[in-house]
mmCIF file of C-alpha atoms in Angstrom:
data_model
loop_
_atom_site.group_PDB
_atom_site.id
_atom_site.type_symbol
_atom_site.label_atom_id
_atom_site.label_comp_id
_atom_site.label_asym_id
_atom_site.label_seq_id
_atom_site.Cartn_x
_atom_site.Cartn_y
_atom_site.Cartn_z
ATOM 1 C CA UNK A 1 32.431 12.802 30.750
ATOM 2 C CA UNK A 2 30.130 15.605 29.543
ATOM 3 C CA UNK A 3 32.403 16.130 26.543
ATOM 4 C CA UNK A 4 32.196 12.418 25.775
ATOM 5 C CA UNK A 5 28.381 12.464 25.724
ATOM 6 C CA UNK A 6 28.418 15.621 23.621
ATOM 7 C CA UNK A 7 30.568 13.878 21.033
ATOM 8 C CA UNK A 8 28.222 10.849 21.014
ATOM 9 C CA UNK A 9 25.148 13.065 20.493
ATOM 10 C CA UNK A 10 26.932 14.951 17.712
ATOM 11 C CA UNK A 11 27.757 11.663 15.933
ATOM 12 C CA UNK A 12 24.143 10.482 16.181
ATOM 13 C CA UNK A 13 22.900 13.747 14.697
ATOM 14 C CA UNK A 14 25.361 13.449 11.818
ATOM 15 C CA UNK A 15 24.299 9.888 11.076
ATOM 16 C CA UNK A 16 20.612 10.848 11.172
ATOM 17 C CA UNK A 17 21.282 13.739 8.816
ATOM 18 C CA UNK A 18 23.109 11.430 6.412
ATOM 19 C CA UNK A 19 20.191 8.985 6.372
ATOM 20 C CA UNK A 20 17.718 11.775 5.689
ATOM 21 C CA UNK A 21 19.889 13.140 2.911
ATOM 22 C CA UNK A 22 20.191 9.640 1.385
ATOM 23 C CA UNK A 23 16.393 9.202 1.427
ATOM 24 C CA UNK A 24 15.944 12.573 -0.220
ATOM 25 C CA UNK A 25 18.493 11.682 -2.900
ATOM 26 C CA UNK A 26 16.697 8.396 -3.669
ATOM 27 C CA UNK A 27 13.426 10.236 -4.212
ATOM 28 C CA UNK A 28 14.979 12.619 -6.701
ATOM 29 C CA UNK A 29 16.713 9.821 -8.599
ATOM 30 C CA UNK A 30 13.463 7.860 -9.015
ATOM 31 C CA UNK A 31 12.183 10.589 -11.391
ATOM 32 C CA UNK A 32 8.599 9.756 -10.387
ATOM 33 C CA UNK A 33 6.020 12.458 -9.643
ATOM 34 C CA UNK A 34 5.514 13.081 -5.935
ATOM 35 C CA UNK A 35 1.801 12.427 -5.707
ATOM 36 C CA UNK A 36 -0.542 11.351 -2.933
ATOM 37 C CA UNK A 37 -3.539 9.150 -2.268
ATOM 38 C CA UNK A 38 -5.062 7.628 -5.436
ATOM 39 C CA UNK A 39 -2.416 9.209 -7.676
ATOM 40 C CA UNK A 40 0.378 7.610 -5.717
ATOM 41 C CA UNK A 41 -1.431 4.275 -5.803
ATOM 42 C CA UNK A 42 -1.764 4.462 -9.595
ATOM 43 C CA UNK A 43 1.896 5.388 -10.093
ATOM 44 C CA UNK A 44 3.073 2.527 -7.908
ATOM 45 C CA UNK A 45 0.823 -0.014 -9.631
ATOM 46 C CA UNK A 46 1.949 0.910 -13.154
ATOM 47 C CA UNK A 47 5.589 0.962 -12.084
ATOM 48 C CA UNK A 48 5.188 -2.557 -10.719
ATOM 49 C CA UNK A 49 3.386 -3.704 -13.890
ATOM 50 C CA UNK A 50 6.198 -2.562 -16.174
ATOM 51 C CA UNK A 51 8.951 -3.792 -13.848
ATOM 52 C CA UNK A 52 7.464 -7.310 -13.813
ATOM 53 C CA UNK A 53 6.777 -7.662 -17.532
ATOM 54 C CA UNK A 54 8.933 -5.204 -19.510
ATOM 55 C CA UNK A 55 12.230 -4.604 -17.711
ATOM 56 C CA UNK A 56 13.634 -7.864 -19.090
ATOM 57 C CA UNK A 57 13.580 -8.907 -22.773
ATOM 58 C CA UNK A 58 13.173 -12.572 -21.886
ATOM 59 C CA UNK A 59 10.277 -12.436 -19.448
ATOM 60 C CA UNK A 60 7.525 -14.941 -20.213
ATOM 61 C CA UNK A 61 4.067 -13.535 -19.581
ATOM 62 C CA UNK A 62 2.437 -15.342 -16.670
ATOM 63 C CA UNK A 63 -1.313 -15.228 -17.330
ATOM 64 C CA UNK A 64 -2.098 -15.600 -13.634
ATOM 65 C CA UNK A 65 0.077 -12.630 -12.720
ATOM 66 C CA UNK A 66 -1.071 -10.398 -15.552
ATOM 67 C CA UNK A 67 -4.698 -10.769 -14.416
ATOM 68 C CA UNK A 68 -3.662 -8.949 -11.260
ATOM 69 C CA UNK A 69 -2.956 -5.815 -13.304
ATOM 70 C CA UNK A 70 -5.507 -5.817 -16.166
ATOM 71 C CA UNK A 71 -9.304 -5.951 -15.970
ATOM 72 C CA UNK A 72 -11.087 -9.038 -17.233
ATOM 73 C CA UNK A 73 -13.005 -6.964 -19.780
ATOM 74 C CA UNK A 74 -9.830 -5.493 -21.266
ATOM 75 C CA UNK A 75 -8.118 -8.898 -21.363
ATOM 76 C CA UNK A 76 -11.125 -10.388 -23.171
ATOM 77 C CA UNK A 77 -11.074 -7.540 -25.664
ATOM 78 C CA UNK A 78 -7.367 -8.028 -26.369
ATOM 79 C CA UNK A 79 -7.864 -11.775 -26.761
ATOM 80 C CA UNK A 80 -10.744 -11.296 -29.211
ATOM 81 C CA UNK A 81 -8.677 -8.922 -31.377
ATOM 82 C CA UNK A 82 -5.805 -11.423 -31.512
ATOM 83 C CA UNK A 83 -7.856 -14.535 -32.201
ATOM 84 C CA UNK A 84 -10.364 -13.506 -34.843
ATOM 85 C CA UNK A 85 -9.567 -16.175 -37.414
ATOM 86 C CA UNK A 86 -7.497 -14.800 -40.277
ATOM 87 C CA UNK A 87 -8.395 -11.196 -39.443
ATOM 88 C CA UNK A 88 -5.939 -10.450 -36.636
ATOM 89 C CA UNK A 89 -6.498 -6.823 -35.672
ATOM 90 C CA UNK A 90 -4.079 -6.566 -32.754
ATOM 91 C CA UNK A 91 -0.698 -7.689 -34.077
ATOM 92 C CA UNK A 92 1.288 -5.642 -31.542
ATOM 93 C CA UNK A 93 1.684 -5.372 -27.788
ATOM 94 C CA UNK A 94 -0.607 -2.484 -26.746
ATOM 95 C CA UNK A 95 1.324 -1.858 -23.528
ATOM 96 C CA UNK A 96 4.447 -0.861 -25.462
ATOM 97 C CA UNK A 97 2.804 0.040 -28.800
ATOM 98 C CA UNK A 98 5.109 -2.313 -30.657
ATOM 99 C CA UNK A 99 6.131 -5.889 -31.337
ATOM 100 C CA UNK A 100 9.575 -5.741 -29.753
ATOM 101 C CA UNK A 101 11.446 -3.742 -27.116
ATOM 102 C CA UNK A 102 14.646 -3.325 -25.158
ATOM 103 C CA UNK A 103 13.931 -4.054 -21.511
ATOM 104 C CA UNK A 104 16.957 -2.182 -20.222
ATOM 105 C CA UNK A 105 15.922 0.949 -22.123
ATOM 106 C CA UNK A 106 12.377 0.838 -20.704
ATOM 107 C CA UNK A 107 13.789 0.264 -17.214
ATOM 108 C CA UNK A 108 16.052 3.335 -17.428
ATOM 109 C CA UNK A 109 13.566 5.726 -19.031
ATOM 110 C CA UNK A 110 10.149 4.751 -17.626
ATOM 111 C CA UNK A 111 8.099 7.582 -16.146
ATOM 112 C CA UNK A 112 4.540 7.255 -14.838
ATOM 113 C CA UNK A 113 2.738 10.587 -15.057
ATOM 114 C CA UNK A 114 -0.741 11.388 -13.666
ATOM 115 C CA UNK A 115 -2.799 13.094 -16.378
ATOM 116 C CA UNK A 116 -5.220 15.999 -16.009
ATOM 117 C CA UNK A 117 -8.328 13.800 -15.873
ATOM 118 C CA UNK A 118 -8.832 11.874 -12.654
ATOM 119 C CA UNK A 119 -7.654 8.248 -12.638
ATOM 120 C CA UNK A 120 -5.770 8.604 -15.920
ATOM 121 C CA UNK A 121 -2.023 8.012 -16.162
ATOM 122 C CA UNK A 122 0.666 8.008 -18.840
ATOM 123 C CA UNK A 123 3.467 5.475 -19.068
ATOM 124 C CA UNK A 124 6.263 7.173 -21.006
ATOM 125 C CA UNK A 125 9.497 5.440 -22.034
ATOM 126 C CA UNK A 126 12.060 4.977 -24.795
ATOM 127 C CA UNK A 127 11.462 1.626 -26.454
ATOM 128 C CA UNK A 128 14.935 0.761 -27.785
ATOM 129 C CA UNK A 129 17.346 3.457 -26.624
ATOM 130 C CA UNK A 130 18.360 4.516 -30.131
ATOM 131 C CA UNK A 131 19.805 7.954 -30.805
ATOM 132 C CA UNK A 132 17.131 10.664 -31.246
ATOM 133 C CA UNK A 133 14.398 8.077 -30.572
ATOM 134 C CA UNK A 134 11.103 9.639 -29.542
ATOM 135 C CA UNK A 135 9.397 8.577 -26.332
ATOM 136 C CA UNK A 136 6.523 6.088 -26.493
ATOM 137 C CA UNK A 137 3.450 7.185 -24.533
ATOM 138 C CA UNK A 138 0.710 4.799 -23.402
ATOM 139 C CA UNK A 139 -2.254 6.427 -21.639
ATOM 140 C CA UNK A 140 -4.351 4.429 -19.168
ATOM 141 C CA UNK A 141 -7.611 4.644 -17.282
ATOM 142 C CA UNK A 142 -7.254 2.819 -13.973
ATOM 143 C CA UNK A 143 -10.180 1.235 -12.142
ATOM 144 C CA UNK A 144 -10.731 -1.038 -9.165
ATOM 145 C CA UNK A 145 -11.865 -4.585 -9.772
ATOM 146 C CA UNK A 146 -14.362 -6.589 -7.719
ATOM 147 C CA UNK A 147 -11.648 -7.324 -5.171
ATOM 148 C CA UNK A 148 -11.015 -3.555 -4.847
ATOM 149 C CA UNK A 149 -7.585 -3.973 -6.436
ATOM 150 C CA UNK A 150 -6.300 -1.362 -8.861
ATOM 151 C CA UNK A 151 -6.129 -2.569 -12.486
ATOM 152 C CA UNK A 152 -5.843 -1.182 -16.014
ATOM 153 C CA UNK A 153 -9.374 -0.751 -17.376
ATOM 154 C CA UNK A 154 -8.702 1.008 -20.670
ATOM 155 C CA UNK A 155 -5.876 2.139 -22.947
ATOM 156 C CA UNK A 156 -7.081 5.615 -23.827
ATOM 157 C CA UNK A 157 -4.818 6.327 -26.780
ATOM 158 C CA UNK A 158 -5.370 2.961 -28.490
ATOM 159 C CA UNK A 159 -8.248 3.053 -30.990
ATOM 160 C CA UNK A 160 -9.138 -0.595 -30.337
ATOM 161 C CA UNK A 161 -8.770 -0.669 -26.560
ATOM 162 C CA UNK A 162 -10.228 2.664 -25.453
ATOM 163 C CA UNK A 163 -13.141 0.962 -23.734
ATOM 164 C CA UNK A 164 -15.233 1.566 -20.619
ATOM 165 C CA UNK A 165 -15.221 -1.390 -18.266
ATOM 166 C CA UNK A 166 -18.738 -1.474 -16.878
ATOM 167 C CA UNK A 167 -18.209 -4.629 -14.853
ATOM 168 C CA UNK A 168 -16.906 -2.568 -11.951
ATOM 169 C CA UNK A 169 -18.599 0.052 -9.860
ATOM 170 C CA UNK A 170 -15.717 2.251 -8.796
ATOM 171 C CA UNK A 171 -12.741 4.074 -10.237
ATOM 172 C CA UNK A 172 -10.041 4.315 -7.592
ATOM 173 C CA UNK A 173 -11.575 6.148 -4.636
ATOM 174 C CA UNK A 174 -14.478 7.683 -6.613
ATOM 175 C CA UNK A 175 -17.709 5.961 -7.635
ATOM 176 C CA UNK A 176 -17.997 5.411 -11.378
ATOM 177 C CA UNK A 177 -21.670 6.197 -11.213
ATOM 178 C CA UNK A 178 -22.851 9.003 -8.962
ATOM 179 C CA UNK A 179 -26.525 8.149 -8.619
ATOM 180 C CA UNK A 180 -27.445 10.747 -6.009
ATOM 181 C CA UNK A 181 -26.907 13.751 -8.258
ATOM 182 C CA UNK A 182 -28.697 12.434 -11.344
ATOM 183 C CA UNK A 183 -32.296 12.627 -12.535
ATOM 184 C CA UNK A 184 -32.786 9.002 -13.583
ATOM 185 C CA UNK A 185 -36.167 9.282 -15.229
ATOM 186 C CA UNK A 186 -36.628 7.472 -18.543
ATOM 187 C CA UNK A 187 -37.217 9.932 -21.372
ATOM 188 C CA UNK A 188 -39.817 9.161 -24.038
ATOM 189 C CA UNK A 189 -37.201 8.789 -26.768
ATOM 190 C CA UNK A 190 -35.833 5.659 -25.054
ATOM 191 C CA UNK A 191 -39.142 3.844 -24.604
ATOM 192 C CA UNK A 192 -39.389 0.701 -26.733
ATOM 193 C CA UNK A 193 -38.163 -2.847 -27.215
ATOM 194 C CA UNK A 194 -34.519 -3.341 -28.213
ATOM 195 C CA UNK A 195 -33.521 -6.562 -29.945
ATOM 196 C CA UNK A 196 -30.195 -8.015 -31.028
ATOM 197 C CA UNK A 197 -29.072 -11.488 -32.122
ATOM 198 C CA UNK A 198 -25.684 -13.168 -32.104
ATOM 199 C CA UNK A 199 -24.306 -16.511 -33.207
ATOM 200 C CA UNK A 200 -23.439 -18.814 -30.315
ATOM 201 C CA UNK A 201 -21.885 -21.595 -32.392
ATOM 202 C CA UNK A 202 -20.117 -20.302 -35.504
ATOM 203 C CA UNK A 203 -19.796 -23.709 -37.127
ATOM 204 C CA UNK A 204 -23.574 -24.212 -37.181
ATOM 205 C CA UNK A 205 -24.919 -20.874 -38.406
ATOM 206 C CA UNK A 206 -27.672 -22.582 -40.441
ATOM 207 C CA UNK A 207 -29.123 -24.123 -37.289
ATOM 208 C CA UNK A 208 -31.618 -21.765 -35.553
ATOM 209 C CA UNK A 209 -30.546 -23.207 -32.213
ATOM 210 C CA UNK A 210 -27.094 -21.735 -32.749
ATOM 211 C CA UNK A 211 -28.468 -18.210 -32.465
ATOM 212 C CA UNK A 212 -29.346 -16.241 -29.331
ATOM 213 C CA UNK A 213 -31.475 -13.114 -29.105
ATOM 214 C CA UNK A 214 -31.312 -10.427 -26.433
ATOM 215 C CA UNK A 215 -34.354 -8.279 -25.647
ATOM 216 C CA UNK A 216 -34.297 -5.099 -23.559
ATOM 217 C CA UNK A 217 -37.725 -3.760 -22.589
ATOM 218 C CA UNK A 218 -37.767 -0.070 -21.661
ATOM 219 C CA UNK A 219 -40.878 1.719 -20.396
ATOM 220 C CA UNK A 220 -41.751 4.360 -17.811
ATOM 221 C CA UNK A 221 -42.885 1.716 -15.331
ATOM 222 C CA UNK A 222 -40.590 -1.254 -15.892
ATOM 223 C CA UNK A 223 -37.186 -2.259 -17.222
ATOM 224 C CA UNK A 224 -36.275 -5.854 -18.048
ATOM 225 C CA UNK A 225 -33.836 -8.088 -19.895
ATOM 226 C CA UNK A 226 -34.477 -11.409 -21.644
ATOM 227 C CA UNK A 227 -32.129 -13.846 -23.351
ATOM 228 C CA UNK A 228 -33.763 -16.304 -25.742
ATOM 229 C CA UNK A 229 -31.394 -19.167 -26.541
ATOM 230 C CA UNK A 230 -30.766 -22.779 -25.553
ATOM 231 C CA UNK A 231 -30.618 -21.394 -22.025
ATOM 232 C CA UNK A 232 -33.266 -18.794 -21.193
ATOM 233 C CA UNK A 233 -32.361 -15.898 -18.914
ATOM 234 C CA UNK A 234 -34.480 -13.097 -17.442
ATOM 235 C CA UNK A 235 -33.730 -10.180 -15.164
ATOM 236 C CA UNK A 236 -35.231 -6.972 -13.904
ATOM 237 C CA UNK A 237 -33.102 -3.925 -14.661
ATOM 238 C CA UNK A 238 -32.219 -0.875 -12.602
ATOM 239 C CA UNK A 239 -31.279 2.374 -14.334
ATOM 240 C CA UNK A 240 -28.041 3.537 -12.727
ATOM 241 C CA UNK A 241 -26.744 6.157 -15.165
ATOM 242 C CA UNK A 242 -27.775 8.022 -18.281
ATOM 243 C CA UNK A 243 -26.708 10.714 -20.716
ATOM 244 C CA UNK A 244 -28.046 12.165 -23.954
ATOM 245 C CA UNK A 245 -26.868 9.160 -25.968
ATOM 246 C CA UNK A 246 -26.802 6.222 -23.542
ATOM 247 C CA UNK A 247 -28.521 4.382 -20.702
ATOM 248 C CA UNK A 248 -26.734 2.119 -18.227
ATOM 249 C CA UNK A 249 -28.594 -0.618 -16.363
ATOM 250 C CA UNK A 250 -27.656 -2.949 -13.533
ATOM 251 C CA UNK A 251 -28.968 -6.539 -13.634
ATOM 252 C CA UNK A 252 -30.046 -8.629 -10.660
ATOM 253 C CA UNK A 253 -26.816 -10.644 -10.939
ATOM 254 C CA UNK A 254 -24.742 -7.442 -10.646
ATOM 255 C CA UNK A 255 -23.711 -7.306 -14.304
ATOM 256 C CA UNK A 256 -24.259 -4.171 -16.364
ATOM 257 C CA UNK A 257 -25.794 -3.329 -19.734
ATOM 258 C CA UNK A 258 -25.343 -0.123 -21.698
ATOM 259 C CA UNK A 259 -27.568 0.923 -24.611
ATOM 260 C CA UNK A 260 -25.939 3.571 -26.800
ATOM 261 C CA UNK A 261 -27.537 5.598 -29.561
ATOM 262 C CA UNK A 262 -24.681 5.700 -32.073
ATOM 263 C CA UNK A 263 -24.271 9.192 -33.561
ATOM 264 C CA UNK A 264 -27.964 9.831 -32.814
ATOM 265 C CA UNK A 265 -28.831 8.274 -36.193
ATOM 266 C CA UNK A 266 -31.206 5.547 -35.069
ATOM 267 C CA UNK A 267 -28.529 2.862 -34.651
ATOM 268 C CA UNK A 268 -28.089 1.296 -31.228
ATOM 269 C CA UNK A 269 -25.424 -0.844 -29.579
ATOM 270 C CA UNK A 270 -25.480 -2.982 -26.438
ATOM 271 C CA UNK A 271 -22.358 -3.480 -24.327
ATOM 272 C CA UNK A 272 -21.341 -4.013 -20.702
ATOM 273 C CA UNK A 273 -20.134 -6.825 -18.488
ATOM 274 C CA UNK A 274 -23.140 -9.013 -19.370
ATOM 275 C CA UNK A 275 -22.251 -8.876 -23.067
ATOM 276 C CA UNK A 276 -18.619 -9.720 -22.331
ATOM 277 C CA UNK A 277 -19.935 -12.802 -20.549
ATOM 278 C CA UNK A 278 -22.192 -13.816 -23.463
ATOM 279 C CA UNK A 279 -20.090 -12.957 -26.524
ATOM 280 C CA UNK A 280 -16.426 -13.888 -26.418
ATOM 281 C CA UNK A 281 -15.262 -12.447 -29.726
ATOM 282 C CA UNK A 282 -16.781 -8.967 -29.449
ATOM 283 C CA UNK A 283 -17.762 -6.577 -26.676
ATOM 284 C CA UNK A 284 -20.874 -5.017 -28.231
ATOM 285 C CA UNK A 285 -24.046 -6.098 -30.049
ATOM 286 C CA UNK A 286 -25.998 -4.183 -32.693
ATOM 287 C CA UNK A 287 -29.610 -3.521 -31.716
ATOM 288 C CA UNK A 288 -32.825 -2.677 -33.523
ATOM 289 C CA UNK A 289 -35.558 -0.726 -31.776
ATOM 290 C CA UNK A 290 -39.199 -1.714 -32.141
#
């Protein structure tokens, strides 16, 4: 009887060893970096994104599903570059850097690689599977949206889509803006009134009512925003981040505004989630300083 139980135990050990070996083999065959925490989360998300939309040549893009993987700001930017009248800037798919692809090739060769900078990842694959074909690399900045879900916020190596999505307050498990360690005093060079106008209704540019004007008031004691248009809008501002060439403010409604001093040559630009809300066909507004 003892021999019988010994044989049973030996069989169980063998089966357990086989299962462990099989699991280990599957990990090696996946060819994905063994990462942890936020890195693992980013790798899994991008793998799922490509498997849903690019592993099959005949997949139709479901706009509801794709919003689960791409930030609203980035989607709006892509849409504006594809629907700018006769001047279509984005005539390719930025997620594959091309107009066409072989889904089976992407499926077999896809690798998601965490980059040196935190929250940045590279999707690397062979687009068609041709002989001596070089790998296509698409570099991403991942952020968390308002629902704390991981999404693509920027395509770093695309000259049109390397944007900062200021409509969110965190990047993965790290705050985008670390307020505690910053001296957030307004410097004298920023004090003034910033003004920028944009056309609300393109078809009626001769009508003054078609235009809207944004004012940003910056002083040592107060910060405020005004929108003069058919619908007036006012808000106090809170300075939440700054650098040598920009200021970032948070509005009372939670949206953000960023004033940038372009090349330190006296030209200014206004961007952020508030501008995405106001201007559909562009993400920034030229400003003059008074």
